[in-house]
Amino acid sequence: MRDKVENILMIRKGAIGDIIFTLPAYYMLKANFPNSKISYLVKDRYAEVLKGFPGLDEVLPINQQISASKNMLRIWKMGTELCRRMRKNNYQLAVDFAGHGEHAFLLWLSGIKHRWGSTKNKRPVREFFYTNTFIRNLNDVHIIDQHLRLLEKGGLTPFPVKNEYVVPRENLAKAHKLFADLGLSRQKNTLFIQPFTGDGVPGKRWPLDRWVMLAEYWEKQGLQVLFGGGPGERAQLREVAARFPVAAGQADFVTSVGLTALSSVVAGGDTGLLHAALAAGKRTVMVVGPTNHLRIGPYRHPEWAVLPPTGNSIEDIRFAQVLEATETAVNDVAEKK
């Protein structure tokens, strides 16, 4: 692209993993436009995730409650205000990583010259409102790479891929304090377990009792074990908390990523925290089912995914498989020390 681009808008309203998957695209945009201001449009409940995008200039939060409501008047007012703000910010380039119809129309209405959209399948109407599109229907290509192809298709230089989530200093300090308050030592190896996955999506959760079995095994081997989770999952981990340290309900998302950074190995399902931990440089073990691990699994490390031996039911994944995967991970970390 030869046009002068001073202001860029990225769009991915949620959820956490989907936002993390735009991180390398963010770095590519910064590399191609080092002097440009970059803003990010996101649902307000996920805005904190963007704290790990170093150098991001502005966050434009969308009210989740209004957007999920059926009050068309409130939705219209919110859309009108958003359009006004876009015009005021004078974006020359907008990149929509979800490719929703309402996004395409809003970007066109806002007068943004370059409007790029990633869509699930061919949508002629949306393609009319976008100036550059990429259909992300490549089943065995990671979503991150498909986002990067959208940027390359727009003419950007494909610099070496950078996937680095940076925990801010204040969140890392909170993680250190909570780690110590939970009785954990930085001098010992720690297994961080994230037993639940995003918003309780059916079929993505490996049974909790098996995660507890894994924790018991590694505790006997001398490792510390820390369970993570969101505020709403604290109650489900009440019995676990009687045996192991549990951070659920005591740390926000970014601080939780900080806790994974203090750990040796991070294990869990296909969830945003696992993807963020990997981007923060941690060795992960991801239990995946029923989704395609090449498309949404550990980025550039498909071998770190644990899959059902047959079919795609996550409950078919045997305890022995996950135990073997964590043993490999623990040994990998030990070899690097």
Coordinates of C-alpha atoms in Angstrom, one line a residue:
M1 CA 0.0 0.0 0.0
R2 CA 1.5 3.3 -1.1
D3 CA -1.1 5.6 0.5
K4 CA -0.1 7.5 3.6
V5 CA -1.7 5.8 6.6
E6 CA -1.6 7.7 9.9
N7 CA -4.5 6.0 11.7
I8 CA -5.5 2.3 11.7
L9 CA -8.5 0.6 13.3
M10 CA -8.4 -3.1 14.1
I11 CA -11.7 -4.9 14.9
R12 CA -12.2 -8.2 16.8
K13 CA -14.9 -7.7 19.4
G14 CA -14.3 -11.1 21.2
A15 CA -13.8 -13.6 22.5
I16 CA -10.4 -13.8 24.3
G17 CA -8.8 -16.5 22.1
D18 CA -10.0 -14.7 18.9
I19 CA -8.4 -11.5 20.1
I20 CA -5.1 -13.2 20.9
F21 CA -5.1 -14.6 17.4
T22 CA -4.9 -11.1 16.0
L23 CA -1.7 -10.3 17.9
P24 CA 0.7 -11.3 15.1
A25 CA -1.4 -9.2 12.7
Y26 CA -1.0 -6.3 15.1
Y27 CA 2.8 -6.6 15.0
M28 CA 2.7 -6.8 11.2
L29 CA 0.7 -3.6 11.0
K30 CA 3.1 -1.8 13.4
A31 CA 6.1 -3.1 11.3
N32 CA 4.6 -1.8 8.1
F33 CA 3.3 1.5 9.5
P34 CA 5.8 2.3 12.4
N35 CA 4.6 5.9 12.7
S36 CA 0.9 5.2 12.6
K37 CA -1.6 5.3 15.4
I38 CA -3.4 1.9 16.0
S39 CA -6.8 1.6 17.7
Y40 CA -8.7 -1.5 18.5
L41 CA -12.5 -2.0 18.6
V42 CA -13.6 -4.6 21.1
K43 CA -16.5 -5.5 23.4
D44 CA -16.0 -3.8 26.8
R45 CA -15.8 -7.1 28.7
Y46 CA -12.7 -8.1 26.7
A47 CA -10.9 -4.7 26.7
E48 CA -8.4 -5.7 29.4
V49 CA -7.0 -8.5 27.1
L50 CA -5.5 -5.7 25.0
K51 CA -3.2 -4.7 27.8
G52 CA -0.9 -7.4 26.4
F53 CA -0.6 -5.6 23.0
P54 CA 2.4 -3.4 23.7
G55 CA 2.2 0.1 22.2
L56 CA -1.5 0.0 21.3
D57 CA -2.6 3.6 21.1
E58 CA -6.3 3.4 21.9
V59 CA -9.1 1.0 22.8
L60 CA -12.6 1.6 21.5
P61 CA -14.9 -0.4 23.8
I62 CA -18.4 -1.5 22.7
N63 CA -21.0 -1.9 25.4
Q64 CA -21.7 -5.6 25.5
Q65 CA -25.0 -5.2 27.2
I66 CA -26.4 -2.9 24.6
S67 CA -25.1 -4.9 21.6
A68 CA -26.6 -8.1 23.0
S69 CA -29.9 -6.5 23.7
K70 CA -32.9 -6.3 21.4
N71 CA -33.4 -2.6 22.0
M72 CA -32.9 -1.3 18.4
L73 CA -33.1 2.3 19.5
R74 CA -30.1 1.9 21.9
I75 CA -28.2 -0.2 19.3
W76 CA -28.8 2.5 16.7
K77 CA -27.6 5.3 19.0
M78 CA -24.5 3.3 19.9
G79 CA -23.8 2.6 16.2
T80 CA -24.3 6.3 15.3
E81 CA -21.9 7.4 18.1
L82 CA -19.4 4.8 17.0
C83 CA -19.6 6.0 13.4
R84 CA -19.1 9.6 14.5
R85 CA -16.1 8.7 16.5
M86 CA -14.6 6.8 13.6
R87 CA -15.0 9.8 11.4
K88 CA -13.4 12.0 14.0
N89 CA -10.4 9.7 14.3
N90 CA -9.9 9.9 10.6
Y91 CA -8.9 6.3 10.0
Q92 CA -7.3 5.6 6.6
L93 CA -7.2 1.8 7.1
A94 CA -9.6 -0.5 9.0
V95 CA -9.0 -4.3 9.4
D96 CA -12.0 -6.4 10.5
F97 CA -10.9 -9.8 11.6
A98 CA -14.5 -11.1 12.0
G99 CA -16.0 -9.9 8.7
H100 CA -19.5 -9.3 10.0
G101 CA -22.0 -7.5 7.7
E102 CA -22.8 -4.8 10.2
H103 CA -19.0 -4.1 10.5
A104 CA -18.6 -3.8 6.7
F105 CA -21.5 -1.4 6.4
L106 CA -20.3 0.7 9.4
L107 CA -16.8 1.1 8.0
W108 CA -18.2 2.1 4.6
L109 CA -20.5 4.6 6.2
S110 CA -17.6 6.0 8.2
G111 CA -15.8 6.9 5.0
I112 CA -12.7 4.9 5.7
K113 CA -10.8 4.5 2.4
H114 CA -9.2 1.1 2.9
R115 CA -11.6 -1.4 4.5
W116 CA -10.2 -5.0 4.8
G117 CA -12.3 -7.9 6.0
S118 CA -11.8 -11.5 6.8
T119 CA -14.9 -13.5 6.2
K120 CA -15.9 -17.2 6.9
N121 CA -17.2 -17.7 3.3
K122 CA -17.9 -15.8 0.2
R123 CA -20.3 -12.9 0.8
P124 CA -20.9 -10.7 -2.3
V125 CA -22.7 -8.0 -0.3
R126 CA -19.9 -7.7 2.3
E127 CA -17.3 -7.8 -0.4
F128 CA -18.9 -4.8 -1.9
F129 CA -18.4 -2.8 1.3
Y130 CA -14.8 -4.0 1.8
T131 CA -12.0 -3.0 -0.4
N132 CA -9.9 -6.1 0.3
T133 CA -11.2 -9.5 1.6
F134 CA -9.9 -12.9 2.5
I135 CA -12.1 -16.0 2.9
R136 CA -10.8 -17.9 6.0
N137 CA -12.0 -21.3 5.0
L138 CA -8.6 -23.1 5.0
N139 CA -9.2 -25.9 7.4
D140 CA -5.6 -26.9 8.1
V141 CA -4.2 -23.3 8.2
H142 CA -4.1 -21.6 11.6
I143 CA -6.4 -18.7 12.0
I144 CA -3.4 -16.5 12.9
D145 CA -1.8 -17.2 9.5
Q146 CA -5.1 -16.6 7.7
H147 CA -5.3 -13.2 9.4
L148 CA -1.8 -12.5 8.1
R149 CA -2.8 -13.5 4.6
L150 CA -5.5 -10.8 4.7
L151 CA -2.8 -8.2 5.4
E152 CA -0.5 -9.6 2.7
K153 CA -3.3 -9.6 0.2
G154 CA -3.7 -5.9 1.0
G155 CA -0.1 -5.4 0.0
L156 CA 1.7 -5.4 3.3
T157 CA 5.2 -6.7 3.7
P158 CA 5.2 -10.1 5.4
F159 CA 7.8 -9.5 8.1
P160 CA 8.9 -12.4 10.3
V161 CA 5.9 -13.4 12.4
K162 CA 5.9 -12.1 15.9
N163 CA 3.5 -13.6 18.5
E164 CA 4.4 -12.0 21.8
Y165 CA 1.9 -11.2 24.5
V166 CA 3.5 -8.8 27.0
V167 CA 2.2 -8.8 30.6
P168 CA 2.4 -5.2 31.9
R169 CA 4.6 -4.5 34.9
E170 CA 1.7 -3.8 37.3
N171 CA 0.0 -7.1 36.4
L172 CA 3.2 -9.1 36.7
A173 CA 3.7 -7.5 40.2
K174 CA 0.1 -8.6 41.2
A175 CA 0.9 -12.1 39.9
H176 CA 4.1 -12.3 42.0
K177 CA 2.2 -11.3 45.1
L178 CA -0.7 -13.7 44.5
F179 CA 1.8 -16.5 43.7
A180 CA 3.5 -15.9 47.1
D181 CA 0.2 -15.5 49.0
L182 CA -0.9 -18.9 47.7
G183 CA 2.2 -20.4 49.3
L184 CA 4.0 -21.1 46.0
S185 CA 7.8 -20.7 45.6
R186 CA 9.6 -19.4 42.5
Q187 CA 12.4 -21.8 43.3
K188 CA 10.2 -24.8 42.5
N189 CA 8.7 -26.0 39.2
T190 CA 5.0 -25.3 38.9
L191 CA 2.3 -26.8 36.7
F192 CA -0.5 -24.3 36.0
I193 CA -3.8 -26.0 35.1
Q194 CA -6.7 -24.1 33.4
P195 CA -9.5 -26.8 33.7
F196 CA -12.3 -24.8 32.1
T197 CA -12.8 -23.4 28.6
G198 CA -14.4 -20.2 27.3
D199 CA -18.0 -19.6 28.3
G200 CA -18.7 -23.3 28.9
V201 CA -18.8 -24.2 25.2
P202 CA -20.1 -27.8 25.0
G203 CA -17.6 -30.4 24.0
K204 CA -14.5 -28.4 24.8
R205 CA -14.0 -29.3 28.5
W206 CA -12.0 -32.3 29.6
P207 CA -13.6 -33.7 32.9
L208 CA -12.4 -31.9 36.0
D209 CA -11.8 -35.1 37.9
R210 CA -9.1 -36.0 35.4
W211 CA -7.4 -32.7 35.8
V212 CA -7.4 -33.4 39.6
M213 CA -5.8 -36.8 38.9
L214 CA -3.1 -35.0 36.9
A215 CA -2.5 -32.6 39.7
E216 CA -2.2 -35.4 42.3
Y217 CA 0.3 -37.2 40.1
W218 CA 2.6 -34.2 39.6
E219 CA 2.4 -33.2 43.2
K220 CA 3.8 -36.6 44.2
Q221 CA 6.6 -35.9 41.7
G222 CA 7.5 -32.8 43.6
L223 CA 5.9 -30.1 41.4
Q224 CA 3.7 -27.3 42.7
V225 CA 0.3 -27.2 41.1
L226 CA -1.8 -24.1 40.6
F227 CA -5.4 -24.1 39.3
G228 CA -6.6 -21.1 37.3
G229 CA -10.1 -20.0 36.2
G230 CA -12.5 -17.1 36.0
P231 CA -14.4 -15.5 38.8
G232 CA -17.5 -17.6 38.0
E233 CA -15.6 -20.8 38.2
R234 CA -14.4 -20.4 41.8
A235 CA -17.5 -22.3 43.2
Q236 CA -16.8 -25.2 40.8
L237 CA -13.3 -25.5 42.2
R238 CA -14.3 -25.4 45.9
E239 CA -13.3 -29.0 46.5
V240 CA -10.1 -28.6 44.5
A241 CA -9.2 -25.5 46.6
A242 CA -9.1 -27.8 49.7
R243 CA -6.2 -29.6 48.1
F244 CA -4.4 -27.2 45.8
P245 CA -3.9 -23.4 45.4
V246 CA -6.7 -21.9 43.2
A247 CA -6.3 -18.5 41.6
A248 CA -9.8 -18.5 40.1
G249 CA -11.7 -15.4 41.3
Q250 CA -8.5 -13.8 42.6
A251 CA -6.9 -12.6 39.4
D252 CA -8.1 -10.8 36.3
F253 CA -7.2 -12.2 32.9
V254 CA -3.9 -10.3 32.4
T255 CA -2.7 -11.1 35.9
S256 CA -3.6 -14.8 35.2
V257 CA -1.3 -14.7 32.2
G258 CA 1.3 -13.3 34.6
L259 CA 0.7 -16.4 36.8
T260 CA 1.4 -18.7 33.8
A261 CA 4.6 -16.7 33.2
L262 CA 5.7 -17.7 36.7
S263 CA 4.9 -21.3 36.1
S264 CA 6.9 -24.0 34.3
V265 CA 4.2 -25.7 32.2
V266 CA 0.6 -24.6 31.4
A267 CA -2.0 -27.2 30.7
G268 CA -5.7 -26.8 29.8
G269 CA -8.2 -26.8 27.0
D270 CA -8.7 -24.7 23.9
T271 CA -9.2 -21.4 25.8
G272 CA -7.9 -17.9 25.6
L273 CA -5.6 -18.1 28.6
L274 CA -3.7 -21.0 27.0
H275 CA -3.2 -19.1 23.7
A276 CA -2.1 -16.0 25.7
A277 CA 0.3 -18.2 27.8
L278 CA 1.9 -19.6 24.6
A279 CA 2.3 -16.0 23.3
A280 CA 3.9 -15.1 26.6
G281 CA 6.5 -17.7 25.9
K282 CA 5.3 -20.6 28.0
R283 CA 5.4 -24.3 27.2
T284 CA 1.7 -25.4 26.9
V285 CA -0.2 -28.7 26.8
M286 CA -3.6 -28.2 25.1
V287 CA -6.4 -30.8 25.3
V288 CA -8.3 -30.2 22.1
G289 CA -11.7 -31.5 20.9
P290 CA -13.9 -31.3 18.9
T291 CA -12.2 -28.4 17.0
N292 CA -9.4 -28.6 14.4
H293 CA -6.1 -28.2 16.3
L294 CA -4.2 -27.2 13.1
R295 CA -6.7 -24.2 12.8
I296 CA -7.1 -23.1 16.4
G297 CA -4.6 -25.1 18.5
P298 CA -1.1 -24.1 19.8
Y299 CA 0.3 -21.8 17.2
R300 CA 3.2 -23.3 15.4
H301 CA 3.3 -26.1 17.8
P302 CA 0.6 -28.6 16.7
E303 CA 2.6 -31.3 18.6
W304 CA 1.6 -29.6 21.9
A305 CA -2.1 -30.5 21.3
V306 CA -3.6 -33.7 22.8
L307 CA -6.3 -35.1 20.6
P308 CA -9.0 -37.8 20.9
P309 CA -7.6 -41.2 19.7
T310 CA -10.8 -41.6 17.6
G311 CA -13.5 -39.2 16.6
N312 CA -13.6 -35.8 18.1
S313 CA -15.1 -36.2 21.6
I314 CA -12.8 -34.6 24.2
E315 CA -14.0 -37.1 26.8
D316 CA -12.3 -39.9 24.7
I317 CA -8.9 -38.4 25.5
R318 CA -7.3 -40.7 28.0
F319 CA -5.6 -39.7 31.2
A320 CA -2.5 -41.5 30.0
Q321 CA -2.3 -39.3 26.9
V322 CA -2.3 -36.1 28.9
L323 CA 0.1 -37.5 31.5
E324 CA 2.5 -38.4 28.7
A325 CA 2.1 -34.9 27.1
T326 CA 2.8 -33.1 30.4
E327 CA 5.9 -35.4 31.0
T328 CA 7.2 -34.3 27.7
A329 CA 6.6 -30.7 28.5
V330 CA 8.2 -30.9 31.9
N331 CA 11.3 -32.6 30.3
D332 CA 11.4 -29.9 27.6
V333 CA 11.4 -27.2 30.2
A334 CA 14.1 -29.0 32.2
E335 CA 16.4 -29.4 29.2
K336 CA 16.2 -25.6 28.5
K337 CA 17.3 -24.7 32.0

